Amino acid sequence: MNNFPEQVTLVEVGPRDGLQNEKHPVTTQTKIELVERLAEAGLTKIETGSFVSPKWVPQMADSGDVFAGIQRNPVVTYSALTPNHKGFELAMAAGADEVAIFGAASQSFSQKNINCSIEESLERFAPVLDAALAHGKRVRGYVSCVLGCPYEGYIAPEQVARVSKLMLDMGCYEISLGDTIGTGTPVKTRAMLDAVMTQIPASRLAVHFHDTYGQALANLTMALGCGIQVIDSAVAGLGGCPYAKGASGNVATEDVLYMLDGMGIRTGVNMDRLLDTSRFISQTLGRPPVSKAANALLAAR
Ligand code: HMG
Ligand code: MG
C-alpha cells in the first residue's frame, strides 16, 4: 500500500463510453474533432467508437465514419468495442488498431447489455480473440459490474476474479475492471482487487470507474496503492451505459490528471490542451464539464 507507481497510462474512453449515452445526436465531425484533440493533448490510448448493433446503441452507428475521418497520430492506439465476430470484422474494415470485448461479472447485466449469459458471451468472444490474434491485433477485456450491479446489487469479488481470469486466459492482454454504476467505495475496491489479484497480476489490470456517487478518485487512489497503472477516464466526465440505468459519467480525465500531477505520477498528458478539449466538447454539448478540476481551472484562466 501507498507504493504509488511513477507512471500511469490513461485510457481515454470519452468518444465511446462518453458519447454512447448522449440523448441528442452528436455529429460525426464533432466526434472526429474530439478524438483528434484528445490525441493532441497527449492521450495515447483513445477508445474511438464501438461496433455494436445500431438498434441497441444508435449513438455509435457512425463509428466507421469516425475512424475513417480522423487524422491519425502514429503514437496513438485507436481502439473499438466489438461484442462479436461481426463487430470485429467491421472494426478491422474501419482500421481499428485494437479491439475490446466486454463481459460482466453479473448474469443479469450481461443479459441486458449484450443479450446473453456470461457463459454464452465467452463463446461469442472466442472467435473475436481467434480472429484478432490471427490479425496480430491486441484484445482488451472489460468486466462490468465489478463493484455492484444495477439489477442484482452485490457482486462477490470471487465472481469478478473468476470472469476476469477466464477472459485473460482466452487471450486478452489486459482486463479493465468496470464499476459500471459507480457504487464502489475504497474498501470495497480493495477487497475486489485483492480477490482479482490472486488470479491476475496488477500489470495486466486496468480500472474503469464511473463517478455516480463521487467515489471514483478515492477508489482510484486505492487502486494505485494496489499497483494498478492503467486508468480509464473520459474527458469532461462524459459517459454512462445505456443498459445501466442511473449510471453517470466516467471519472473525468481532468480530475484524474489533476490528482496524478499532484502526486508526481507521470502520464504524458498536457492539462492545458486537455482543458481546451474539455471546453470544446462541453460547449458543443451545451453543458459544463462534469469535472471539478476542469471547472476550477477554466474559471481561473
Ligand atoms: P442480439 O440481438 O442478441 O444479436 O444482440 P444478434 O446476433 O441476434 O443480431 C441482431 C441484429 O444486430 C442483426 O441485425 C445483426 O446483424 C445485428 P438484423 O438482422 O436484426 O438487421 N448485429 C450487429 N450490427 C452491427 N454490429 C454488430 C452486430 N452484431 C449483431 N457487432 C449484441 C447482441 C451484442 C449485438 C447487442 O446486444 C449489442 O449490440 N449490445 C451492445 C450494447 C452496448 O454497446 N453497451 C454499451 C457498451 S458496454 C459498457 O458501456 C460498459 C463498459 O464501459 C465498462 C463498464 O462501465 O462497466 C465497457
Ligand atoms: Mg463504462
XYZ file of C-alpha atoms and ligand atoms in Angstrom:
360
model
C 0.000 0.000 0.000
C 0.967 3.610 -0.669
C 3.520 2.294 -3.079
C 2.244 4.530 -5.853
C 3.534 3.988 -9.398
C 5.778 6.587 -11.047
C 3.858 6.434 -14.288
C 0.257 5.731 -15.289
C -1.365 5.169 -18.683
C -4.670 6.933 -19.169
C -7.126 5.206 -21.488
C -9.479 7.872 -22.815
C -12.961 6.410 -23.253
C -14.853 9.677 -23.816
C -15.550 9.258 -27.539
C -17.068 5.799 -26.883
C -18.314 5.416 -23.296
C -18.831 9.163 -23.112
C -20.892 9.621 -26.239
C -22.742 6.275 -26.369
C -25.312 7.575 -23.917
C -25.926 11.079 -25.282
C -29.635 11.790 -25.719
C -29.115 14.299 -28.525
C -27.255 13.320 -31.684
C -23.586 14.262 -31.799
C -22.294 14.822 -35.322
C -19.613 12.625 -36.792
C -17.497 15.754 -37.329
C -17.672 16.591 -33.607
C -16.571 13.054 -32.726
C -13.661 13.289 -35.160
C -12.550 16.622 -33.735
C -12.862 15.269 -30.193
C -10.626 12.286 -30.961
C -8.048 14.485 -32.717
C -7.965 16.996 -29.856
C -7.538 14.209 -27.286
C -4.532 12.919 -29.227
C -3.088 16.446 -29.337
C -3.478 16.642 -25.542
C -1.146 13.654 -25.235
C -3.572 10.773 -24.754
C -2.062 7.746 -26.463
C -4.930 5.283 -25.996
C -8.260 6.514 -27.292
C -11.384 4.369 -27.447
C -12.763 5.858 -30.611
C -16.060 4.015 -31.076
C -17.886 0.722 -30.927
C -19.113 -1.760 -33.498
C -22.286 -2.939 -31.821
C -25.827 -3.317 -33.085
C -27.082 0.131 -34.208
C -30.506 -0.898 -32.915
C -29.057 -1.284 -29.438
C -26.787 1.781 -29.403
C -27.655 4.134 -32.289
C -25.213 6.739 -30.935
C -22.298 4.590 -32.129
C -23.703 3.775 -35.580
C -21.221 6.139 -37.269
C -18.100 4.662 -35.665
C -16.817 3.530 -39.077
C -17.070 7.123 -40.340
C -15.280 8.410 -37.244
C -12.378 6.016 -37.814
C -12.311 6.978 -41.499
C -12.313 10.708 -40.715
C -9.614 11.044 -38.070
C -6.115 12.236 -38.869
C -4.088 9.538 -37.183
C -1.265 10.241 -34.830
C 1.228 7.367 -35.133
C 1.840 7.139 -31.382
C -1.864 6.736 -30.592
C -3.768 3.461 -30.358
C -7.313 3.977 -31.648
C -9.493 1.169 -30.280
C -13.087 -0.022 -30.578
C -15.549 -2.203 -28.698
C -16.528 -5.389 -30.522
C -19.080 -7.712 -28.884
C -18.932 -10.443 -31.532
C -17.269 -11.515 -34.749
C -19.424 -9.204 -36.870
C -18.266 -6.257 -34.775
C -14.678 -7.387 -35.133
C -14.923 -7.505 -38.927
C -16.406 -4.004 -39.007
C -13.656 -2.762 -36.683
C -10.968 -4.217 -38.935
C -12.584 -2.702 -42.031
C -12.538 0.653 -40.227
C -8.858 0.290 -39.348
C -9.131 -0.018 -35.556
C -5.693 -0.589 -34.019
C -7.049 -2.641 -31.166
C -10.402 -4.072 -30.065
C -12.117 -4.727 -26.767
C -14.599 -7.404 -25.803
C -16.937 -6.604 -22.956
C -18.294 -9.097 -20.471
C -19.727 -8.792 -16.992
C -19.472 -10.291 -13.536
C -23.284 -10.141 -13.313
C -25.543 -12.508 -15.246
C -28.413 -10.011 -15.321
C -26.255 -7.190 -16.647
C -24.804 -9.487 -19.299
C -28.345 -10.326 -20.466
C -29.443 -6.680 -20.549
C -26.278 -5.346 -22.167
C -25.360 -7.990 -24.725
C -28.413 -10.280 -24.704
C -26.698 -13.418 -23.459
C -25.435 -15.118 -20.315
C -21.838 -14.797 -19.139
C -21.070 -18.279 -20.482
C -22.637 -17.509 -23.879
C -20.719 -14.228 -24.026
C -17.437 -16.071 -23.617
C -18.435 -18.350 -26.509
C -19.110 -15.286 -28.673
C -15.823 -13.679 -27.648
C -13.741 -16.730 -28.615
C -13.941 -16.146 -32.392
C -13.152 -12.446 -31.853
C -9.991 -13.388 -29.988
C -9.030 -16.014 -32.559
C -9.516 -13.586 -35.448
C -7.783 -10.715 -33.641
C -4.747 -12.764 -32.735
C -4.595 -14.043 -36.332
C -4.623 -10.377 -37.497
C -1.906 -9.512 -34.963
C -4.353 -7.275 -33.048
C -4.430 -6.992 -29.290
C -7.692 -7.520 -27.427
C -8.661 -5.773 -24.221
C -11.283 -7.341 -21.977
C -13.818 -5.389 -19.948
C -15.580 -6.879 -16.965
C -18.580 -4.786 -15.898
C -20.328 -4.584 -12.536
C -17.212 -5.381 -10.516
C -18.449 -3.344 -7.539
C -22.191 -3.765 -7.929
C -24.902 -4.419 -10.492
C -27.941 -2.269 -11.303
C -30.103 -5.430 -11.352
C -28.506 -7.764 -8.775
C -26.844 -5.380 -6.326
C -23.938 -7.104 -4.578
C -21.433 -8.953 -6.758
C -18.934 -11.202 -4.981
C -15.259 -10.312 -5.549
C -14.600 -14.016 -6.276
C -17.064 -13.850 -9.177
C -15.215 -10.810 -10.576
C -11.952 -12.719 -10.241
C -13.414 -15.807 -11.956
C -14.753 -13.961 -15.029
C -11.642 -11.786 -15.292
C -9.360 -14.823 -15.252
C -11.448 -16.613 -17.877
C -11.193 -13.584 -20.180
C -7.473 -13.192 -19.572
C -6.889 -16.888 -20.292
C -8.801 -16.529 -23.562
C -6.064 -14.156 -24.730
C -6.908 -10.637 -23.551
C -3.746 -8.682 -22.826
C -5.428 -6.611 -20.130
C -8.631 -6.719 -18.089
C -10.371 -3.427 -17.357
C -12.451 -3.706 -14.194
C -15.600 -1.616 -14.541
C -17.555 -0.063 -11.705
C -20.373 0.463 -14.165
C -22.757 2.222 -11.770
C -20.174 3.858 -9.533
C -21.414 2.369 -6.259
C -17.970 1.217 -5.153
C -16.125 2.663 -2.185
C -12.402 2.368 -1.399
C -12.644 -0.599 0.977
C -14.870 -2.494 -1.473
C -12.405 -1.617 -4.228
C -9.556 -3.044 -2.176
C -11.450 -6.277 -1.444
C -12.324 -6.698 -5.117
C -8.748 -6.035 -6.272
C -7.342 -8.376 -3.613
C -9.565 -11.156 -4.987
C -8.729 -10.428 -8.623
C -5.017 -10.113 -7.914
C -4.914 -13.661 -6.542
C -5.515 -14.636 -10.199
C -4.084 -11.778 -12.281
C -1.051 -9.544 -11.655
C -1.646 -5.805 -11.343
C 0.400 -5.286 -14.510
C -2.432 -6.904 -16.562
C -5.249 -4.903 -14.943
C -6.898 -1.527 -15.503
C -9.658 0.200 -13.568
C -12.712 1.870 -15.075
C -14.682 3.887 -12.571
C -17.921 5.701 -13.173
C -18.339 8.570 -10.731
C -22.046 8.306 -9.947
C -21.525 8.528 -6.178
C -18.428 10.741 -6.245
C -16.191 7.872 -5.135
C -14.050 7.439 -8.226
C -10.934 9.393 -7.159
C -10.929 7.736 -3.728
C -11.280 4.332 -5.391
C -8.547 5.211 -7.858
C -6.162 6.146 -5.062
C -6.799 2.750 -3.509
C -6.229 1.044 -6.861
C -2.958 2.953 -7.407
C -1.811 1.832 -3.968
C -2.512 -1.756 -5.037
C -0.193 -1.327 -8.023
C -2.687 -0.569 -10.808
C -1.064 1.541 -13.540
C -3.789 1.851 -16.175
C -6.812 4.082 -15.618
C -9.829 4.587 -17.876
C -11.398 8.041 -17.846
C -13.467 10.340 -20.039
C -12.841 13.990 -20.804
C -15.391 16.293 -19.145
C -16.728 13.288 -17.222
C -18.829 12.234 -20.189
C -20.484 8.902 -20.167
C -22.759 6.202 -18.913
C -24.064 2.890 -20.117
C -27.480 2.792 -21.807
C -28.102 -0.600 -20.149
C -27.236 0.590 -16.627
C -29.991 2.999 -15.660
C -28.809 5.868 -13.482
C -25.136 5.270 -14.269
C -23.499 8.646 -14.713
C -20.294 9.547 -16.454
C -16.854 8.085 -16.241
C -14.438 9.728 -13.869
C -13.281 12.888 -15.643
C -9.848 12.748 -17.261
C -9.172 16.294 -15.988
C -9.845 15.249 -12.367
C -7.661 12.164 -12.693
C -4.871 14.164 -14.329
C -5.034 16.881 -11.660
C -4.708 14.232 -8.956
C -1.913 12.321 -10.689
C 0.016 15.529 -11.465
C -0.311 16.437 -7.788
C 1.061 13.034 -6.788
C 4.008 13.430 -9.139
C 2.804 10.499 -11.279
C 3.685 10.910 -14.968
C 1.038 10.457 -17.692
C 2.348 12.409 -20.683
C -0.955 14.306 -20.863
C -0.929 18.098 -21.054
C -3.520 19.718 -18.787
C -3.851 22.898 -20.833
C -4.591 21.039 -24.052
C -6.921 18.724 -22.191
C -8.825 21.730 -20.840
C -9.198 23.060 -24.382
C -10.662 19.697 -25.358
C -12.937 19.684 -22.348
C -14.215 23.148 -23.221
C -14.688 22.151 -26.863
C -16.859 19.115 -26.151
C -18.746 20.803 -23.313
C -19.617 23.840 -25.433
C -20.667 21.563 -28.277
C -22.935 19.536 -25.997
C -24.215 22.706 -24.321
C -23.362 21.921 -20.712
C -20.375 22.464 -18.421
C -17.820 19.690 -17.842
C -18.634 17.249 -15.050
C -15.187 17.833 -13.614
C -14.368 19.946 -10.606
C -10.768 20.411 -11.752
C -11.817 21.492 -15.261
C -14.389 23.981 -13.982
C -11.949 25.476 -11.478
C -9.051 25.658 -13.917
C -11.166 27.035 -16.763
C -12.641 29.686 -14.468
C -9.121 30.709 -13.409
C -7.913 31.157 -16.994
P -28.598 -9.697 -30.426
O -29.881 -9.067 -30.826
O -28.647 -10.854 -29.475
O -27.685 -10.114 -31.672
O -27.672 -8.565 -29.806
P -27.942 -10.878 -32.992
O -26.642 -11.571 -33.327
O -29.187 -11.722 -32.882
O -28.168 -9.700 -34.064
C -29.305 -8.868 -34.051
C -29.133 -7.783 -35.107
O -27.998 -6.968 -34.791
C -28.863 -8.349 -36.502
O -29.375 -7.382 -37.407
C -27.347 -8.330 -36.576
O -26.866 -8.276 -37.899
C -27.024 -7.044 -35.845
P -30.825 -7.565 -38.101
O -30.748 -8.904 -38.799
O -31.818 -7.551 -36.966
O -30.936 -6.376 -39.010
N -25.699 -7.080 -35.237
C -24.756 -6.131 -35.414
N -24.743 -4.996 -36.136
C -23.598 -4.259 -36.113
N -22.527 -4.604 -35.381
C -22.510 -5.734 -34.643
C -23.666 -6.549 -34.659
N -23.973 -7.706 -34.042
C -25.215 -8.027 -34.413
N -21.433 -6.065 -33.944
C -25.496 -7.627 -29.464
C -26.365 -8.865 -29.346
C -24.224 -7.917 -28.693
C -25.178 -7.362 -30.918
C -26.275 -6.430 -28.849
O -26.735 -6.793 -27.597
C -25.421 -5.205 -28.731
O -25.045 -4.604 -29.729
N -25.107 -4.781 -27.496
C -24.214 -3.665 -27.264
C -24.572 -2.941 -26.014
C -23.578 -1.854 -25.769
O -22.890 -1.387 -26.661
N -23.491 -1.430 -24.498
C -22.593 -0.377 -24.099
C -21.169 -0.794 -24.085
S -20.721 -1.724 -22.636
C -20.343 -0.523 -21.454
O -20.597 0.637 -21.655
C -19.621 -0.932 -20.199
C -18.148 -0.560 -20.192
O -17.985 0.837 -20.354
C -17.485 -0.997 -18.886
C -18.268 -0.550 -17.654
O -18.527 0.648 -17.477
O -18.583 -1.451 -16.864
C -17.381 -1.249 -21.352
Mg -18.145 2.280 -18.766
